[in-house]
Amino acid sequence: MSPSLEHEKSKSTVGLLLETYLRHIGRRFYTTGGYTLGSREEGARGEPDESYNLDAIKPIPDIAIEVVITSDGVNKLEK
């Protein structure tokens, strides 16, 4: 199922607010998008809507944004 317009607008707004705040406090950050995190062995793989590294690019993001709009589906946050 593709994300809804409400989901995409919310994700973008939260990301813009975070980026504005980080610029305001003078913190260096790198946007790293929504690549797959976790492993099959751990039983928890997911793709955040947006993710960020602070100060340097790293394999695991420092901040991950996940917008959840309920629709009686699987609870992604349990992962």
PDB file of C-alpha atoms in Angstrom:
ATOM      1  CA  MET A   1       0.000   0.000   0.000  1.00  0.00           C
ATOM      2  CA  SER A   2       1.399   3.413  -0.895  1.00  0.00           C
ATOM      3  CA  PRO A   3       1.539   6.191   1.710  1.00  0.00           C
ATOM      4  CA  SER A   4      -1.406   8.567   1.914  1.00  0.00           C
ATOM      5  CA  LEU A   5      -1.209  12.280   1.231  1.00  0.00           C
ATOM      6  CA  GLU A   6      -1.767  12.910   4.965  1.00  0.00           C
ATOM      7  CA  HIS A   7       1.190  10.657   5.803  1.00  0.00           C
ATOM      8  CA  GLU A   8       3.504  12.336   3.294  1.00  0.00           C
ATOM      9  CA  LYS A   9       2.543  15.843   4.420  1.00  0.00           C
ATOM     10  CA  SER A  10       3.074  14.926   8.081  1.00  0.00           C
ATOM     11  CA  LYS A  11       6.459  13.310   7.386  1.00  0.00           C
ATOM     12  CA  SER A  12       7.657  16.323   5.418  1.00  0.00           C
ATOM     13  CA  THR A  13       6.443  18.811   8.030  1.00  0.00           C
ATOM     14  CA  VAL A  14       8.154  16.983  10.905  1.00  0.00           C
ATOM     15  CA  GLY A  15      11.358  16.723   8.866  1.00  0.00           C
ATOM     16  CA  LEU A  16      11.319  20.431   7.992  1.00  0.00           C
ATOM     17  CA  LEU A  17      10.700  21.394  11.630  1.00  0.00           C
ATOM     18  CA  LEU A  18      13.603  19.216  12.772  1.00  0.00           C
ATOM     19  CA  GLU A  19      15.934  20.612  10.103  1.00  0.00           C
ATOM     20  CA  THR A  20      14.946  24.190  10.987  1.00  0.00           C
ATOM     21  CA  TYR A  21      15.664  23.521  14.662  1.00  0.00           C
ATOM     22  CA  LEU A  22      19.031  21.897  13.948  1.00  0.00           C
ATOM     23  CA  ARG A  23      20.049  24.849  11.756  1.00  0.00           C
ATOM     24  CA  HIS A  24      18.880  27.276  14.471  1.00  0.00           C
ATOM     25  CA  ILE A  25      21.097  25.664  17.121  1.00  0.00           C
ATOM     26  CA  GLY A  26      23.997  25.356  14.680  1.00  0.00           C
ATOM     27  CA  ARG A  27      24.114  21.571  14.651  1.00  0.00           C
ATOM     28  CA  ARG A  28      25.546  19.840  11.590  1.00  0.00           C
ATOM     29  CA  PHE A  29      23.286  17.116  10.214  1.00  0.00           C
ATOM     30  CA  TYR A  30      22.988  14.819   7.248  1.00  0.00           C
ATOM     31  CA  THR A  31      19.717  13.553   5.840  1.00  0.00           C
ATOM     32  CA  THR A  32      19.855   9.840   5.131  1.00  0.00           C
ATOM     33  CA  GLY A  33      16.309   9.192   3.917  1.00  0.00           C
ATOM     34  CA  GLY A  34      14.396   6.011   4.611  1.00  0.00           C
ATOM     35  CA  TYR A  35      16.763   3.118   3.962  1.00  0.00           C
ATOM     36  CA  THR A  36      16.154  -0.294   5.582  1.00  0.00           C
ATOM     37  CA  LEU A  37      17.375  -0.658   9.170  1.00  0.00           C
ATOM     38  CA  GLY A  38      17.693  -3.777  11.310  1.00  0.00           C
ATOM     39  CA  SER A  39      18.270  -7.370  10.323  1.00  0.00           C
ATOM     40  CA  ARG A  40      16.249 -10.470   9.607  1.00  0.00           C
ATOM     41  CA  GLU A  41      18.141 -12.306  12.347  1.00  0.00           C
ATOM     42  CA  GLU A  42      16.870  -9.794  14.913  1.00  0.00           C
ATOM     43  CA  GLY A  43      13.369 -10.144  13.527  1.00  0.00           C
ATOM     44  CA  ALA A  44      12.959  -6.406  13.179  1.00  0.00           C
ATOM     45  CA  ARG A  45      13.533  -4.671   9.884  1.00  0.00           C
ATOM     46  CA  GLY A  46      11.993  -1.377   9.004  1.00  0.00           C
ATOM     47  CA  GLU A  47      12.299   1.727   6.929  1.00  0.00           C
ATOM     48  CA  PRO A  48      11.838   5.033   8.723  1.00  0.00           C
ATOM     49  CA  ASP A  49      10.098   7.777   6.811  1.00  0.00           C
ATOM     50  CA  GLU A  50      13.131  10.011   7.244  1.00  0.00           C
ATOM     51  CA  SER A  51      16.409   9.659   9.118  1.00  0.00           C
ATOM     52  CA  TYR A  52      19.268  11.914  10.122  1.00  0.00           C
ATOM     53  CA  ASN A  53      22.867  11.641  11.259  1.00  0.00           C
ATOM     54  CA  LEU A  54      24.279  14.298  13.554  1.00  0.00           C
ATOM     55  CA  ASP A  55      27.828  15.603  13.095  1.00  0.00           C
ATOM     56  CA  ALA A  56      28.983  12.797  10.744  1.00  0.00           C
ATOM     57  CA  ILE A  57      27.604  10.163   8.395  1.00  0.00           C
ATOM     58  CA  LYS A  58      27.195   6.852  10.256  1.00  0.00           C
ATOM     59  CA  PRO A  59      25.732   3.435   9.402  1.00  0.00           C
ATOM     60  CA  ILE A  60      22.888   3.854  11.914  1.00  0.00           C
ATOM     61  CA  PRO A  61      21.013   7.165  12.076  1.00  0.00           C
ATOM     62  CA  ASP A  62      20.883   9.238  15.243  1.00  0.00           C
ATOM     63  CA  ILE A  63      17.299  10.314  14.564  1.00  0.00           C
ATOM     64  CA  ALA A  64      14.602   8.371  12.743  1.00  0.00           C
ATOM     65  CA  ILE A  65      11.146   9.752  11.969  1.00  0.00           C
ATOM     66  CA  GLU A  66       8.274   7.318  11.610  1.00  0.00           C
ATOM     67  CA  VAL A  67       4.794   8.741  11.028  1.00  0.00           C
ATOM     68  CA  VAL A  68       2.067   6.294  11.973  1.00  0.00           C
ATOM     69  CA  ILE A  69      -1.493   6.878  10.860  1.00  0.00           C
ATOM     70  CA  THR A  70      -3.649   4.070  12.202  1.00  0.00           C
ATOM     71  CA  SER A  71      -5.786   2.021   9.871  1.00  0.00           C
ATOM     72  CA  ASP A  72      -6.225  -1.247  11.811  1.00  0.00           C
ATOM     73  CA  GLY A  73      -3.014  -2.594  10.298  1.00  0.00           C
ATOM     74  CA  VAL A  74       0.160  -4.011  11.792  1.00  0.00           C
ATOM     75  CA  ASN A  75       1.639  -1.939  14.592  1.00  0.00           C
ATOM     76  CA  LYS A  76       4.988  -0.946  13.057  1.00  0.00           C
ATOM     77  CA  LEU A  77       6.176   0.646  16.283  1.00  0.00           C
ATOM     78  CA  GLU A  78       6.218  -2.757  18.019  1.00  0.00           C
ATOM     79  CA  LYS A  79       9.219  -3.692  15.844  1.00  0.00           C
TER      80      LYS A  79
END
